[in-house]
Short mmCIF file of C-alpha atoms and ligand atoms in Angstrom, two decimals:
data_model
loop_
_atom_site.label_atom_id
_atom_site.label_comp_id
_atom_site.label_asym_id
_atom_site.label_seq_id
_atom_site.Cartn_x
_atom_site.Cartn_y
_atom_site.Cartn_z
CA UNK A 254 154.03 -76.55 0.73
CA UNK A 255 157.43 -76.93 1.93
CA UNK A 256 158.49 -75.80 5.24
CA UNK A 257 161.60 -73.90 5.84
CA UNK A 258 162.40 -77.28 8.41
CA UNK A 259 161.55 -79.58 5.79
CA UNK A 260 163.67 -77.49 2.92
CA UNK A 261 166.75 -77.12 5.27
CA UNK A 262 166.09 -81.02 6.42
CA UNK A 263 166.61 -82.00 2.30
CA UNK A 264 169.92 -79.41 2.52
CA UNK A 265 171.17 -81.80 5.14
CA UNK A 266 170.75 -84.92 3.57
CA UNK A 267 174.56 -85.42 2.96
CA UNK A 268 175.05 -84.76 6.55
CA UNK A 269 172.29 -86.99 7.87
CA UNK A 270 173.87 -89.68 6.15
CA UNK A 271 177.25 -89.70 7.54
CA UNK A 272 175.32 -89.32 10.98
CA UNK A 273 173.04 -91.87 10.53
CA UNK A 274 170.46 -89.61 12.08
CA UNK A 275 166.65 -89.39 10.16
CA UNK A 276 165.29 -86.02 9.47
CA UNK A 277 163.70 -85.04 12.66
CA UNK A 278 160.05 -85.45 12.06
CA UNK A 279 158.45 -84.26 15.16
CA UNK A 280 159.71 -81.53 17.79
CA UNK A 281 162.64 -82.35 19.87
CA UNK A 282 163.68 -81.09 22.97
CA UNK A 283 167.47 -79.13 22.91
CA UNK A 284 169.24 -78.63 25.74
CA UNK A 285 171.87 -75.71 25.76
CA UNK A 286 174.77 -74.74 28.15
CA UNK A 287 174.75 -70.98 28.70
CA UNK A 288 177.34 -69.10 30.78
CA UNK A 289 175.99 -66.75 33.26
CA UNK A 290 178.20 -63.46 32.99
CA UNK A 291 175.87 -60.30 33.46
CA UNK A 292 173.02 -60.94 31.08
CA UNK A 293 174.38 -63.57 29.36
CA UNK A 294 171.68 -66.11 30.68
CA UNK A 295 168.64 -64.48 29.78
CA UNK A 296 169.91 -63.56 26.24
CA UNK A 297 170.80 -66.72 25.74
CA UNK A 298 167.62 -67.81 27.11
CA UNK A 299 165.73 -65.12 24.68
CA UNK A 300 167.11 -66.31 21.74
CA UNK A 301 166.57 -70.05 22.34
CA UNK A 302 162.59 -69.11 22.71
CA UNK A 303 162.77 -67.32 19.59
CA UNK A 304 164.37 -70.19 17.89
CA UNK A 305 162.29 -72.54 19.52
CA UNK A 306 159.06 -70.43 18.47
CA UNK A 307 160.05 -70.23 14.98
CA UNK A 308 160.71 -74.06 14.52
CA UNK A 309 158.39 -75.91 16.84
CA UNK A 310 160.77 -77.24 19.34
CA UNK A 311 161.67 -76.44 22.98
CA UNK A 312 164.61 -75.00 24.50
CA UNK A 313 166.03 -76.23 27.86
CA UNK A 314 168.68 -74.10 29.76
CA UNK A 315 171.50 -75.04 31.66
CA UNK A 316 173.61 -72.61 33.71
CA UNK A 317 176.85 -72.81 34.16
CA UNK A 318 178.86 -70.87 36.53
CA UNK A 319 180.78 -67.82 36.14
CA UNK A 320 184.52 -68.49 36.07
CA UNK A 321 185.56 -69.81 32.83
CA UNK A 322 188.10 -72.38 34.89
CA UNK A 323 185.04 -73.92 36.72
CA UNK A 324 183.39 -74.21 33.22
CA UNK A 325 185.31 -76.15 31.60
CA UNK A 326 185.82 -78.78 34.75
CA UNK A 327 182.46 -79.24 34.71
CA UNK A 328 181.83 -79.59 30.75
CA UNK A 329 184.99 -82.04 30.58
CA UNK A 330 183.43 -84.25 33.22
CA UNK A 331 179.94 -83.93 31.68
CA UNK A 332 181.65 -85.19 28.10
CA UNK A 333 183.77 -87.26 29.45
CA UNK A 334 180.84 -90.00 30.53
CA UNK A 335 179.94 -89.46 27.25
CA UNK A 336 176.39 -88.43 28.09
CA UNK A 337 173.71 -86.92 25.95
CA UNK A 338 172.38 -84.95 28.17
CA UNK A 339 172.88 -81.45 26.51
CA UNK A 340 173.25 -80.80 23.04
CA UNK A 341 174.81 -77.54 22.64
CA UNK A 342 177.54 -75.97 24.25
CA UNK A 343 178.89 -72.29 24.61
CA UNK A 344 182.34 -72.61 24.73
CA UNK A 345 185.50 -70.43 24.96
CA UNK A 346 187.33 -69.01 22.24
CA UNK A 347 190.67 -71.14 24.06
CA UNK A 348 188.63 -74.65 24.01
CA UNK A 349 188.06 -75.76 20.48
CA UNK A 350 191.39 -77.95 20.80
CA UNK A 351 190.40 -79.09 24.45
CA UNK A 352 186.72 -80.25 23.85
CA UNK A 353 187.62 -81.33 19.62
CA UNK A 354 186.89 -85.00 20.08
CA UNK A 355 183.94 -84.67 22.07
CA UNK A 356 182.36 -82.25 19.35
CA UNK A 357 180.52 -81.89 16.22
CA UNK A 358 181.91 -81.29 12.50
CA UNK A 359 179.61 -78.32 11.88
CA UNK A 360 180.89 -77.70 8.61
CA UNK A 361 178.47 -80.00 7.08
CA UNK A 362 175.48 -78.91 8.80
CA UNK A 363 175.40 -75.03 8.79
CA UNK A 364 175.28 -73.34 4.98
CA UNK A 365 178.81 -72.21 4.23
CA UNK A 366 177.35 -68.81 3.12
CA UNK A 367 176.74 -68.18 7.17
CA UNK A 368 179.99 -69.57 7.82
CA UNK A 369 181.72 -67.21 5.66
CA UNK A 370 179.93 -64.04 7.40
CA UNK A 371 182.49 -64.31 10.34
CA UNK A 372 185.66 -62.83 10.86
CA UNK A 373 187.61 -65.68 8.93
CA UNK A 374 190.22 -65.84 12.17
CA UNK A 375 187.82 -66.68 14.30
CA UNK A 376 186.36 -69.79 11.75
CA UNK A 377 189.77 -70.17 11.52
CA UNK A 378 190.40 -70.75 15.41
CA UNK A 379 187.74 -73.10 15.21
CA UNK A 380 188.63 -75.51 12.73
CA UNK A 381 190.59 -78.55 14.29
CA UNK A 382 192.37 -80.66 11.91
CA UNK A 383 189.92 -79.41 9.12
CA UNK A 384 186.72 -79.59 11.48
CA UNK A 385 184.80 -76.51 12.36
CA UNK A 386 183.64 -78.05 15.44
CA UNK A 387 181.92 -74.54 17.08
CA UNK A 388 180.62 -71.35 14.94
CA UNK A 389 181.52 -67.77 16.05
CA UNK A 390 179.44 -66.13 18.77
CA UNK A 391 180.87 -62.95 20.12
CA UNK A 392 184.06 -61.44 20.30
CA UNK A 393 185.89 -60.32 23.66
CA UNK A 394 188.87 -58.38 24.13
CA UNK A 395 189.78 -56.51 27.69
CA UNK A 396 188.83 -53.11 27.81
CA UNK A 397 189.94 -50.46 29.77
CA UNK A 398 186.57 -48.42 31.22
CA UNK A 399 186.79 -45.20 32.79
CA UNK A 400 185.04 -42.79 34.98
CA UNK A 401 184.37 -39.30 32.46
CA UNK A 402 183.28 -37.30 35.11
CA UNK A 403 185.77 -38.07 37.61
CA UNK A 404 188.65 -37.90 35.10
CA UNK A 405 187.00 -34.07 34.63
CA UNK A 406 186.92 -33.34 37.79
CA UNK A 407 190.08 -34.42 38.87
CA UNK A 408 191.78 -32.80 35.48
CA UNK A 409 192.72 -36.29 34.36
CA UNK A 410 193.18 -37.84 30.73
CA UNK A 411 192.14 -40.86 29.48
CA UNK A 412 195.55 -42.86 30.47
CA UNK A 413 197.69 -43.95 27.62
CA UNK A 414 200.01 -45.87 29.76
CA UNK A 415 199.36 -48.05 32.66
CA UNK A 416 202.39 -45.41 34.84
CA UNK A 417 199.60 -42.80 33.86
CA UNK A 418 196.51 -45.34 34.94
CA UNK A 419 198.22 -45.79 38.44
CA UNK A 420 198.67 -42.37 38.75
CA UNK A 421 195.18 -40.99 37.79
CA UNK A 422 194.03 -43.55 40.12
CA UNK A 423 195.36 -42.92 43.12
CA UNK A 424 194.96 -39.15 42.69
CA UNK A 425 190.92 -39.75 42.03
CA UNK A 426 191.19 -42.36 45.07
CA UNK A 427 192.57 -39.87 47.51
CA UNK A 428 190.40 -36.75 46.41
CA UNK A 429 186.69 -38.95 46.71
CA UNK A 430 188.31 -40.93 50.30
CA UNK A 431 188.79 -37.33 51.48
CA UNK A 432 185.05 -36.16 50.69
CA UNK A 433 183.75 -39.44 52.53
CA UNK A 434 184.11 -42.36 50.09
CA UNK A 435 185.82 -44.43 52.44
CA UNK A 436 185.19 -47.75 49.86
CA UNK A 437 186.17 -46.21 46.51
CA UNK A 438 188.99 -47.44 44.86
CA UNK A 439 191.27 -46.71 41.77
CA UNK A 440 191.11 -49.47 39.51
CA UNK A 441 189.64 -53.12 39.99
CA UNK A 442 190.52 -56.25 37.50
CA UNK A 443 190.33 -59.64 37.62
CA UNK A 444 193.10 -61.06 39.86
CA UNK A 445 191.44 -64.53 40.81
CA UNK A 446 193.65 -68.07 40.18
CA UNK A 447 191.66 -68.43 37.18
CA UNK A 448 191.30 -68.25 33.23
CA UNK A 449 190.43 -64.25 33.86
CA UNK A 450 193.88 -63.91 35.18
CA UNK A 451 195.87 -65.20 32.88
CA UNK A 452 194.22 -62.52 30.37
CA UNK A 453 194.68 -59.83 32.27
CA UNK A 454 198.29 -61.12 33.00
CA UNK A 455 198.88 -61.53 28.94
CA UNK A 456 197.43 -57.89 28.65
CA UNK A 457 200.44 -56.26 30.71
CA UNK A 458 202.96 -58.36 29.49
CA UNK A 459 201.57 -57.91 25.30
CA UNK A 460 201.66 -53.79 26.46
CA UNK A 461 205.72 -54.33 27.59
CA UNK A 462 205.94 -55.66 24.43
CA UNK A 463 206.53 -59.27 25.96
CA UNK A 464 204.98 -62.70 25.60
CA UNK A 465 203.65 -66.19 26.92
CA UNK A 466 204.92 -68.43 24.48
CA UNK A 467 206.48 -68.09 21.19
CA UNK A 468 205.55 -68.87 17.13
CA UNK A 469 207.59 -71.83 17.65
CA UNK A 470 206.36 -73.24 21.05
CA UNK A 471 208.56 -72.51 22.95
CA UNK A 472 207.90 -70.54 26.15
CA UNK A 473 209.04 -66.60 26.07
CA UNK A 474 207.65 -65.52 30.00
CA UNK A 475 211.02 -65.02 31.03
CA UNK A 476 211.97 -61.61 29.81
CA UNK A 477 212.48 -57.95 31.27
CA UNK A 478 209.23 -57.02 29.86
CA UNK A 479 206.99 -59.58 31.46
CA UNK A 480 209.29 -58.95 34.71
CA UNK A 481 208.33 -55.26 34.36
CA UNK A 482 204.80 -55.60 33.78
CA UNK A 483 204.41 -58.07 36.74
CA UNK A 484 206.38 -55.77 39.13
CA UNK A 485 204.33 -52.84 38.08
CA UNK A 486 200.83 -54.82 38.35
CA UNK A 487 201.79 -56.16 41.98
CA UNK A 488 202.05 -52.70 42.92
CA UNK A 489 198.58 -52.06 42.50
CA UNK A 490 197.62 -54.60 44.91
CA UNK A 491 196.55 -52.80 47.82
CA UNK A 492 197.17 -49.18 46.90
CA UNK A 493 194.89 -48.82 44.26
CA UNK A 494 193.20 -51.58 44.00
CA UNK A 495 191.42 -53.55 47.04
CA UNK A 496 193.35 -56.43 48.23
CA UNK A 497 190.11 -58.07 47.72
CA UNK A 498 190.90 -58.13 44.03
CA UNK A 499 192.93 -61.13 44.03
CA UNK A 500 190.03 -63.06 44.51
CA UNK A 501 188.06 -60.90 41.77
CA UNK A 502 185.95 -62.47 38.58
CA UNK A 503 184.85 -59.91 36.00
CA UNK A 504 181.53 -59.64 38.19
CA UNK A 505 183.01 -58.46 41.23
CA UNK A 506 184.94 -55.76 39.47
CA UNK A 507 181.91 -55.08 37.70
CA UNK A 508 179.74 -54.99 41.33
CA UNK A 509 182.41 -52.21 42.56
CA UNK A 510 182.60 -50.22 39.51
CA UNK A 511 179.06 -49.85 38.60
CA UNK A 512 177.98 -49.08 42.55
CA UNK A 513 180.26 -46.14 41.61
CA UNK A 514 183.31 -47.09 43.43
CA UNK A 515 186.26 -47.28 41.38
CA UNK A 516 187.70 -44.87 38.99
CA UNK A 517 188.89 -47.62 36.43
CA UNK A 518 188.26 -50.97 35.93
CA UNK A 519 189.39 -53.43 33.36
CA UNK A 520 186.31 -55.52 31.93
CA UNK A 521 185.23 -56.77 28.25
CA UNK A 522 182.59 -55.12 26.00
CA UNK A 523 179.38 -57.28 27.99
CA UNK A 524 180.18 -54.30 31.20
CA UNK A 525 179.31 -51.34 29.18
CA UNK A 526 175.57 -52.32 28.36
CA UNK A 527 175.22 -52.96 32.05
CA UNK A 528 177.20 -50.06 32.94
CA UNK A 529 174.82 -48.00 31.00
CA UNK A 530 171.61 -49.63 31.85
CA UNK A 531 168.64 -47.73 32.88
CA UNK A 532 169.38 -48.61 36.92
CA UNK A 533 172.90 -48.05 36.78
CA UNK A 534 174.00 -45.59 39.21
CA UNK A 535 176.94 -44.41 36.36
CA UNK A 536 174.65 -44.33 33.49
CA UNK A 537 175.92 -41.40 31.26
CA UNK A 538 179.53 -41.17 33.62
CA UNK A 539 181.94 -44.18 31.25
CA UNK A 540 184.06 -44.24 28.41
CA UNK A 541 185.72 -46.91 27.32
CA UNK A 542 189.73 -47.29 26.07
CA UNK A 543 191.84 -49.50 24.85
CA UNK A 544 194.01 -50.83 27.50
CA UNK A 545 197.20 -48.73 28.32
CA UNK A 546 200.87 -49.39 27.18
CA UNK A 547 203.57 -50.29 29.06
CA UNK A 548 206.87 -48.65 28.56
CA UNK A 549 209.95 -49.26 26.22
CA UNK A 550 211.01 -50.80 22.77
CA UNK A 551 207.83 -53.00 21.76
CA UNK A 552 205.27 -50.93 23.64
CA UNK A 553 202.06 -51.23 22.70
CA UNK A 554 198.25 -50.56 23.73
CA UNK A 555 196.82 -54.05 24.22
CA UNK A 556 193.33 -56.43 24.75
CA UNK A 557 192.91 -59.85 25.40
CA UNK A 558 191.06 -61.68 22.85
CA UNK A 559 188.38 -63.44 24.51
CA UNK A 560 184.87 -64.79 23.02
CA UNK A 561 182.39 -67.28 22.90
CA UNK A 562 181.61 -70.01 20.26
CA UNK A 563 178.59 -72.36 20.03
CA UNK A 564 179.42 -76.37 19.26
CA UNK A 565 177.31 -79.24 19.20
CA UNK A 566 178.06 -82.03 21.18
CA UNK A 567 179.08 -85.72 19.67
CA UNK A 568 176.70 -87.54 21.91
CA UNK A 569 173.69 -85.41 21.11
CA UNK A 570 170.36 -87.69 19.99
CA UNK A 571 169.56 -84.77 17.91
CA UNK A 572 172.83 -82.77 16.16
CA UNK A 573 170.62 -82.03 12.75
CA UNK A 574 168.10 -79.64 15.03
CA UNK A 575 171.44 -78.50 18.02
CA UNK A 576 172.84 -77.40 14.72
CA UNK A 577 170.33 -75.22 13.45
CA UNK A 578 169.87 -73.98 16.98
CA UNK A 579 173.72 -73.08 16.61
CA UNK A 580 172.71 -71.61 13.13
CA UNK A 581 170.20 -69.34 14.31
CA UNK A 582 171.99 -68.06 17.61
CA UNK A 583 175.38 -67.31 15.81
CA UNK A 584 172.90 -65.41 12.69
CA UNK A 585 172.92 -61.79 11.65
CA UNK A 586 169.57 -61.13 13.77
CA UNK A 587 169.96 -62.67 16.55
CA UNK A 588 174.10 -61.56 16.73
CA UNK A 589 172.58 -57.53 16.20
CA UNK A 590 169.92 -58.12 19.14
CA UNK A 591 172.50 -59.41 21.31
CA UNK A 592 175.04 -56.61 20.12
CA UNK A 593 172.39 -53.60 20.71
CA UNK A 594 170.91 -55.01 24.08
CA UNK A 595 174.05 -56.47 26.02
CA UNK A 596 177.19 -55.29 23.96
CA UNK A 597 178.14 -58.50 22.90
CA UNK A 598 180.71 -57.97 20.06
CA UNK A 599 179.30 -59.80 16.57
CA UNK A 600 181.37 -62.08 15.15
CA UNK A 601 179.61 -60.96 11.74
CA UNK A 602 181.82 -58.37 9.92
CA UNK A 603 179.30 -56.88 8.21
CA UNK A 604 177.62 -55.83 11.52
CA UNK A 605 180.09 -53.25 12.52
CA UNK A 606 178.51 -51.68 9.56
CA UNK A 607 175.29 -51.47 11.26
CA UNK A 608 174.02 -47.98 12.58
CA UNK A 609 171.80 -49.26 14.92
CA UNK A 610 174.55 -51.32 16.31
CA UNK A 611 177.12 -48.56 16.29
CA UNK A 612 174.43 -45.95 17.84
CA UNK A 613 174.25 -48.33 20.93
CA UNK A 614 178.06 -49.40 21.12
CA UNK A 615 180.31 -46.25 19.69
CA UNK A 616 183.44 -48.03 21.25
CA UNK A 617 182.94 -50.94 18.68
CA UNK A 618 183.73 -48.41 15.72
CA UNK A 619 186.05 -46.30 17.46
CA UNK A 620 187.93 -49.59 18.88
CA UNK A 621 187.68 -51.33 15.86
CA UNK A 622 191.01 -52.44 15.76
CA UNK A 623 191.63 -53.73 19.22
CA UNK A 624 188.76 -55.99 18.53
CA UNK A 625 190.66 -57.26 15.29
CA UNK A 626 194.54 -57.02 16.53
CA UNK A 627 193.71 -58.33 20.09
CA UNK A 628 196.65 -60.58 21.70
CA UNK A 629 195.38 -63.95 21.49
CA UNK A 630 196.18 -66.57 24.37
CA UNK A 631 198.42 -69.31 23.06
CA UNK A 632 195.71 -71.83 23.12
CA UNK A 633 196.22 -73.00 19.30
CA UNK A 634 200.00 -73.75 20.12
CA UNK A 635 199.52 -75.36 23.05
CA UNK A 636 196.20 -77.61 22.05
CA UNK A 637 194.71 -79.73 24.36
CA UNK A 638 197.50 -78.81 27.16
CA UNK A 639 196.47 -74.98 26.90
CA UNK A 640 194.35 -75.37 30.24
CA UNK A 641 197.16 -76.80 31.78
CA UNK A 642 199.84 -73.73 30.68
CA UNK A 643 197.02 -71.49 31.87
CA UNK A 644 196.81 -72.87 35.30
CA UNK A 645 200.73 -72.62 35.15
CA UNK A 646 200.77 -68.91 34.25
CA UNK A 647 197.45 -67.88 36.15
CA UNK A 648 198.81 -69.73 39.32
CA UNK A 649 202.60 -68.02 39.20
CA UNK A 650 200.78 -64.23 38.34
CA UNK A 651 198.60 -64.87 41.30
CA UNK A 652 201.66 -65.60 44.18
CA UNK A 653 203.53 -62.54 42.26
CA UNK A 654 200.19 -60.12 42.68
CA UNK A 655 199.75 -61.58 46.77
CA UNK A 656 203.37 -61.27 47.66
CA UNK A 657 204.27 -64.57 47.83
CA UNK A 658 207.25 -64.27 44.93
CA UNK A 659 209.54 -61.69 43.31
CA UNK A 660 208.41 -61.04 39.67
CA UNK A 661 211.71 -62.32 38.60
CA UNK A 662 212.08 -65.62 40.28
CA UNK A 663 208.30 -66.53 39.66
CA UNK A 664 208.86 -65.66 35.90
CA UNK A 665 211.83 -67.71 35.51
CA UNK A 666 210.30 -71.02 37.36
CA UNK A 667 206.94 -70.46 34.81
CA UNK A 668 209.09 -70.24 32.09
CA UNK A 669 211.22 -73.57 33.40
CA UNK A 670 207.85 -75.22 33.52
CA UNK A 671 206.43 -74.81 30.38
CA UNK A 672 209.33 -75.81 29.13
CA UNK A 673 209.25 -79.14 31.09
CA UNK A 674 205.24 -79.41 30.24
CA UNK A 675 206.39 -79.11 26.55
CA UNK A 676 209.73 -81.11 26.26
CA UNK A 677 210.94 -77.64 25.06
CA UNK A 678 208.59 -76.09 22.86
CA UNK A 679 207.02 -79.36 21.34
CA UNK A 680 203.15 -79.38 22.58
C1 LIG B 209 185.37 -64.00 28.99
C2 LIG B 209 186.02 -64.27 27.66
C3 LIG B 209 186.74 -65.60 27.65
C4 LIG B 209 187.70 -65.65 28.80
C5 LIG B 209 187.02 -65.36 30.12
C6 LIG B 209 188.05 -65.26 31.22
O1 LIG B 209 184.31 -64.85 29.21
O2 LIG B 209 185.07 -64.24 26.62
O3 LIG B 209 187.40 -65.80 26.44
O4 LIG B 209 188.36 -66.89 28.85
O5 LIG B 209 186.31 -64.17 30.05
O6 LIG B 209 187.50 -64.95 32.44
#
């Protein structure tokens, strides 16, 4: 009797062919690169087993740390030696036209009936010169996660601008410092030099109604509404939020939300199944938003789109099997697990339809749309350069948010930059 292995094996004989691979005829080892972010690991690690159950080979698990910057030095120096050392990689919705070369054509070697369950902008996003070199994962996009029972008790509304999110704030900070919170704080983010910033950066300039860099290339940082939103963010620094934040990740805005002390804090969807967990000390006290609006013409509420995708590397010994992995992981079942026990946002539009789903995520119905109109980074623009305009923009938010420089001036030198980096517009 045929196995499924052996029927999807004859599926892939087109595909073996042009990678003069042979069907794998015993069990292979696969080594996959998880990130680390909450309960990312042992998810990831979950599903592997499952996969690895099902289909007779083993799973080994790499970690990789926490701070999507520090991820991606370390898998461009693990691909650039060329080494074969792990198969599959979970990479960043911004890296499909950093790491293209050094990855898979998976177009080949996963159905195209499971390829056409995803949101066809994502598939879109990561198809490089007509090579889907990583399937959809999850979707991100910045939320904005408040305190329910503090915004009752303080007779606070969910804030629809970030004027009214500073101001909520600092009226819940003063009322629970003066009954003996001495650590609790307004609102926390993620102000780091790193990728985290220049998302939450893109999030108050996209709510002004402003922008990194234009349809046409060319940069657009320059403008009263990105001078605005900066002014207005570096004005949290300190007041409402801990100066400690500008060396935040997501997890250490996470660690002082959920120990209860912050009244806001500005996280994607992976926070709220933590948030709510069993041991959480606000299980039962969060809502979730989309982020406020700044102010003027072109206002708007705003997320980052964020997201993970799952590629197979070009110098795996085995990219027939790392594909299937890939297969499985990015599936219906294994994409509704990961959606009902960690909030991970499907890729799979047909999942949103889910009630099970739904029951354990309401915000992913009732925030449908920032999920589908969130502001992407300019990362297909700008190619294989985007981690360079990211340190750029990351790097000038970060002196603006310490002190070191005037909105204004650090705006216009960013914008001068890009412009050198890309010979005015032409990445
Ligand atoms: C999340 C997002 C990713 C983003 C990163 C920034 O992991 O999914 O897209 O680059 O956060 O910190």
């Amino acid at each position: 009797m045929a196995t499924a292995r052996s029927l999807r094996c004859a599926a892939f004989a087109a595909a073996l062919a042009t990678l003069g691979t042979a069907c794998p005829a015993a069990a292979v080892t696969i080594t996959l690169s998880c990130s680390a972010l909450g309960t990312e690991l042992e998810l990831c690690r979950e599903g592997a087993e499952a996969w690895a159950e099902a289909t007779g080979n083993t799973v080994e698990l790499v970690s990789t740390p926490n701070s999507a910057t520090d991820r991606l030095a370390l898998y461009q120096q693990m691909l650039a030696s060329g080494a074969s050392d792990i198969d599959v990689f979970v990479i960043d919705v911004i890296w499909p036209g950093i790491l293209e070369s050094h990855l898979v054509d998976l177009s080949g070697l996963v159905p195209q009936e499971d390829i056409d369950q995803h949101f066809p902008a994502i598939v879109d996003n990561n198809t490089v010169d007509g090579r889907l070199v990583a399937l959809p994962w999850f979707i991100d996009a910045g939320l904005l996660y408040y305190r329910t029972d503090l915004l009752d008790a303080y007779g606070q509304t969910v804030p629809q601008t970030w004027a009214e999110m500073a101001e909520a704030a600092a009226a819940i900070q003063e009322g629970e410092r003066a009954a003996g919170n001495a650590q609790f704080w307004g609102y926390v983010f993620q102000a780091s030099a790193y990728e985290g910033l220049t998302c939450n950066a893109l999030e108050w300039i996209d709510a002004y109604g402003g922008g990194l860099i234009g349809d046409d290339g060319r940069p657009t940082v320059d403008t009263p509404q990105a001078i605005a939103a900066l002014e207005e963010a570096a004005s949290w620094v300190g007041a409402i939020a801990p100066p400690g934040v500008l060396n935040y990740t997501e997890e250490e805005s996470r660690g002082v939300w959920q120990a209860g002390n912050a009244a806001f804090m500005r996280n994607w969807p992976y926070a709220w199944a933590l948030s709510q967990g069993e041991d959480s000390p606000i299980r039962g006290l969060v809502g979730v938003a989309a982020l406020p609006r700044g102010e003027g013409e072109g206002a708007g509420h705003t997320g980052a789109l964020g997201g993970a995708q799952l590629a197979v590397s070009r110098y795996s010994e085995h990219p027939v099997v790392a594909a299937d992995l890939v297969r499985y992981l990015a599936g219906y079942e294994e994409q509704k697990r990961r959606a009902i026990a960690g909030s991970f946002n499907p890729t799979i539009m047909a999942l949103y339809e889910d009630p099970e789903v739904l029951a354990a995520n309401p915000f992913f119905g009732e925030l449908f749309d920032t999920f589908t109109h969130a502001v992407a980074r300019p990362s297909r623009i700008t190619g294989a350069r985007y981690n360079e305009v990211s340190s750029a923009v990351f790097s000038a938010v970060h002196a603006v948010l310490s002190g070191e420089a005037a909105a204004a001036e650090a705006l216009a030198d960013l914008n001068a930059e890009l412009n050198r980096m890309s010979r005015g517009g032409r990445w």
